[in-house]
Coordinates of C-alpha atoms in Angstrom, one line a residue:
X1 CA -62.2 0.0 87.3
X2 CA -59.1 0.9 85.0
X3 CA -62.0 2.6 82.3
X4 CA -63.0 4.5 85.5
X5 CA -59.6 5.7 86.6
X6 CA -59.5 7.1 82.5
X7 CA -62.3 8.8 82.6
X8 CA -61.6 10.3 86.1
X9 CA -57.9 11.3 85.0
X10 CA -59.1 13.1 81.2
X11 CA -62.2 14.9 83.5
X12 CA -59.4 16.5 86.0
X13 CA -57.4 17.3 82.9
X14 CA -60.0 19.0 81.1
X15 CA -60.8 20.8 84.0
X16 CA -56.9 21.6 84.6
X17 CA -56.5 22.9 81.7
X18 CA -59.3 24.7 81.4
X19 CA -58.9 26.5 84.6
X20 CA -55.6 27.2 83.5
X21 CA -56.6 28.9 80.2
X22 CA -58.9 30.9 82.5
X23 CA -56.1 32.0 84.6
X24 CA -53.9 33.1 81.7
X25 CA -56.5 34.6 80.2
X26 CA -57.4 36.6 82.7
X27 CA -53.7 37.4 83.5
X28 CA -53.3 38.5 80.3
X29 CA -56.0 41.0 80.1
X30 CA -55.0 42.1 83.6
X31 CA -52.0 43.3 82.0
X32 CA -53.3 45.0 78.8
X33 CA -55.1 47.0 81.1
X34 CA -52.5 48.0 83.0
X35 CA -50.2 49.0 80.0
X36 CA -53.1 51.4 79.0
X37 CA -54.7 49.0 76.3
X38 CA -58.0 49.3 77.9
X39 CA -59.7 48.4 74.1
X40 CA -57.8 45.4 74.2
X41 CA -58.1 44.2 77.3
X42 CA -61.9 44.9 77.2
X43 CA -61.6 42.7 73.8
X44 CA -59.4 39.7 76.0
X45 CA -62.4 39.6 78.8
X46 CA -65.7 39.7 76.0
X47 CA -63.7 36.6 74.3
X48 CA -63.2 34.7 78.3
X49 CA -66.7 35.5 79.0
X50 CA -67.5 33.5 75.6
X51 CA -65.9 30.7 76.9
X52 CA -67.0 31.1 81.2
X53 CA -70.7 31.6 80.6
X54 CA -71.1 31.0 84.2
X55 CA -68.6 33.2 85.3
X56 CA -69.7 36.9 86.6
X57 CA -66.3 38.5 86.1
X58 CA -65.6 38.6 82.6
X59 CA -68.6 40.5 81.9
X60 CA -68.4 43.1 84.8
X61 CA -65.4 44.0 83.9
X62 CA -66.2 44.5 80.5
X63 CA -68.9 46.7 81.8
X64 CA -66.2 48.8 83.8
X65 CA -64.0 49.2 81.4
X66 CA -66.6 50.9 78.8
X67 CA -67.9 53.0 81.5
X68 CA -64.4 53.8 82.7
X69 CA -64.1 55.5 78.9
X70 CA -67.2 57.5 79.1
X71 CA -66.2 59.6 82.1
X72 CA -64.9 62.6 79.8
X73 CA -66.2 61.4 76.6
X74 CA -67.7 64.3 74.3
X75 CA -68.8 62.2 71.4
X76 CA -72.4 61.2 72.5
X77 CA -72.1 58.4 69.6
X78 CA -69.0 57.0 70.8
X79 CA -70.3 57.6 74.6
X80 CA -73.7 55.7 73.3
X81 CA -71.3 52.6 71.9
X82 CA -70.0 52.3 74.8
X83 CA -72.2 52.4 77.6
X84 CA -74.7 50.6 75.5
X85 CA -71.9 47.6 75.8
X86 CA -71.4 48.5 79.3
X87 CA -75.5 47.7 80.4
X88 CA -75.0 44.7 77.6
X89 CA -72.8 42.9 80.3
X90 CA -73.7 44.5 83.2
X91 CA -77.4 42.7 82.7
X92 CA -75.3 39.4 81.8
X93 CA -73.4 39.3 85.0
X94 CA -76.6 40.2 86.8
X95 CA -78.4 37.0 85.8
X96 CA -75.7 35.0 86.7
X97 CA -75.2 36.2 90.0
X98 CA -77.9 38.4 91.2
X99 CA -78.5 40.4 94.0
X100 CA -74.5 41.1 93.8
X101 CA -73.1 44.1 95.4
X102 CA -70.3 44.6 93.2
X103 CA -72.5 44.3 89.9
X104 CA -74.9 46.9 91.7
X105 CA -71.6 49.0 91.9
X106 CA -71.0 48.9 88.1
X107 CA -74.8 49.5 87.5
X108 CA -74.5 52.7 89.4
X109 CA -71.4 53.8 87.8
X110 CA -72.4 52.9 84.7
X111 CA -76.0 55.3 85.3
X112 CA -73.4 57.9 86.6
X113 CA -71.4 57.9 83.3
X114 CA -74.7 58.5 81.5
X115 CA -75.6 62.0 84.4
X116 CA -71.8 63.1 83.9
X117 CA -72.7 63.4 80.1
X118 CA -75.6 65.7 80.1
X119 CA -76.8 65.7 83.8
X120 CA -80.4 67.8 82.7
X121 CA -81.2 64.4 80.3
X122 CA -80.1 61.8 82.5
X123 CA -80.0 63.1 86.3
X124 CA -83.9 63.1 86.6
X125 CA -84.2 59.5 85.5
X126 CA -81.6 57.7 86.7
X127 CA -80.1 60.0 90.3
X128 CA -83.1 57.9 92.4
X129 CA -82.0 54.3 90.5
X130 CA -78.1 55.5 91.3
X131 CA -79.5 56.3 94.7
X132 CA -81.5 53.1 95.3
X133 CA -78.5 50.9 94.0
X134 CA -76.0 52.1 96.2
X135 CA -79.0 51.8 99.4
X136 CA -79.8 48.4 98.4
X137 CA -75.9 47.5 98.0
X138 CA -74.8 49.3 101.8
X139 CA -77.5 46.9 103.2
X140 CA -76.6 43.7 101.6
X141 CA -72.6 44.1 101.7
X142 CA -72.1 47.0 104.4
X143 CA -68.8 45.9 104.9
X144 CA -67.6 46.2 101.9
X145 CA -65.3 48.8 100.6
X146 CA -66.2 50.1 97.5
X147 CA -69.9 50.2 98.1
X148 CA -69.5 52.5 101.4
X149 CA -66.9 54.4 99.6
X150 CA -68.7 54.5 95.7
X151 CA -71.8 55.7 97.7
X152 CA -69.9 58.3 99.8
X153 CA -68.7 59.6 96.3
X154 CA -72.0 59.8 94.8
X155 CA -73.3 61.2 97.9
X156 CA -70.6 64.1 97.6
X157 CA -71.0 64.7 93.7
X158 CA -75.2 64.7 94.8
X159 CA -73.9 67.7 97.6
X160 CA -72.1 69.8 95.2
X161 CA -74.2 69.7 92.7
X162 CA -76.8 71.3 94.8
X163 CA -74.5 73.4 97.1
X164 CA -74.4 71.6 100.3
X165 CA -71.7 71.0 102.5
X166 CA -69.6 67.8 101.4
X167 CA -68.1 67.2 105.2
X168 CA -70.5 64.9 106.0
X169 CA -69.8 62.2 103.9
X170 CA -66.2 62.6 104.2
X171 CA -66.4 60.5 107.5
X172 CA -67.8 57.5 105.2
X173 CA -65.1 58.0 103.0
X174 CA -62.4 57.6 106.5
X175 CA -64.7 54.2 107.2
X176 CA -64.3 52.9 103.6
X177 CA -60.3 53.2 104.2
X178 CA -60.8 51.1 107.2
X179 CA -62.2 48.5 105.0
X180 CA -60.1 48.6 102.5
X181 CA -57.2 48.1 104.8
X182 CA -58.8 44.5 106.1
X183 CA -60.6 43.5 102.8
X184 CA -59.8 40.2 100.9
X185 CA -61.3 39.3 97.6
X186 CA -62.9 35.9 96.8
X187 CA -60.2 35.2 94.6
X188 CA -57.1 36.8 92.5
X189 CA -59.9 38.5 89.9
X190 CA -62.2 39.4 92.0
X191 CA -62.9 43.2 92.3
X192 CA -60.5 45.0 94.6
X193 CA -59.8 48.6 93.7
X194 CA -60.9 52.1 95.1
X195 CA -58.6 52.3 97.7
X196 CA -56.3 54.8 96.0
X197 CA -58.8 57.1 94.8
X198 CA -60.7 57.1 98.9
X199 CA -57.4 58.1 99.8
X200 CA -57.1 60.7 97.1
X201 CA -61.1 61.9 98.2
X202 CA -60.3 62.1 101.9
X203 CA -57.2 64.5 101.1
X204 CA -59.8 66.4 99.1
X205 CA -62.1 66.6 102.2
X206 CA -59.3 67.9 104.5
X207 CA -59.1 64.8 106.7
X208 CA -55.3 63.8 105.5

């Protein structure tokens, strides 16, 4: 019985502690991101996710943060680099927890990053996947914020590009900001931006 009570007391240590190295971990890139040290904290998540192999987090947002520094990026070898790491991830986190409407997000950004570079390359291959993702992501989470509002923005980039009038999606944009006012992450880490920039879109559309 006492050899029992041991081993039960070092197993809820090890997991303590472990959890806790998590959490500061986490924490800590949090924060490099925030200060602008988006390198760094890309470097602080890849060296988590070495650690929580079973953990999606750590490698989406290693896949955001690369695909976040490819919107603007000239340099197609840098641009390469980075959303090569980006899918890298983005196909770890998938296999650990698929059919995932947040991953199928980051997959769509991360195909938009590629159509923002040179849209003539990339926009006849991947537009329908971008499309498809964002379809398949409305009907599995159609609550959720960021998909209703990541789709209305790809809907309205697909509208200008070919002329069309953008007011239609602007009312999606309105409903995402409905969500976002009631939504409540899984946990601390879990994703939980694009609030500010549907507010910044609906001023764009007029509606505020």
């Amino acid at each position: 019985m006492k050899n029992s009570i041991i081993v039960l007391t070092l197993l809820f240590t090890t997991l303590f502690f472990g959890q806790d190295q998590y959490t500061q971990g986490m924490q800590k890139a949090f924060s490099l991101w925030g200060e602008g040290k988006s390198t760094e904290a890309a470097n602080m998540f890849e060296r988590i996710s070495t650690v929580e192999q079973d953990n999606w987090l750590p490698y989406y947002y290693v896949a955001q943060i690369n695909t976040i520094a490819s919107f603007g990026e000239k340099d197609e070898k840098v641009l390469k680099q980075q959303l090569d790491k980006a899918q890298e991830f983005i196909d770890i986190a998938k296999a650990i927890s698929p059919n995932n409407p947040e991953i199928m997000v980051q997959q769509a950004m991360t195909h938009t990053a590629w159509i923002a570079f040179d849209g003539a390359t990339y926009g006849m291959t991947l537009s329908g996947k971008v499309a498809a993702l964002y379809a398949k992501a409305e009907q599995l989470a159609p609550e959720n914020p960021r998909v209703i509002f990541s789709k209305a923005e790809w809907d309205m980039g697909s509208a200008r590009y070919f002329g069309q009038d953008i007011t239609p999606y602007c009312a999606d944009v309105e409903r995402s900001l409905e969500l976002f006012a009631n939504f409540k992450p899984e946990s601390t880490f879990h994703p939980n931006w694009g609030a500010d920039r549907a507010e910044a879109t609906l001023e764009n559309c007029g509606k505020k």
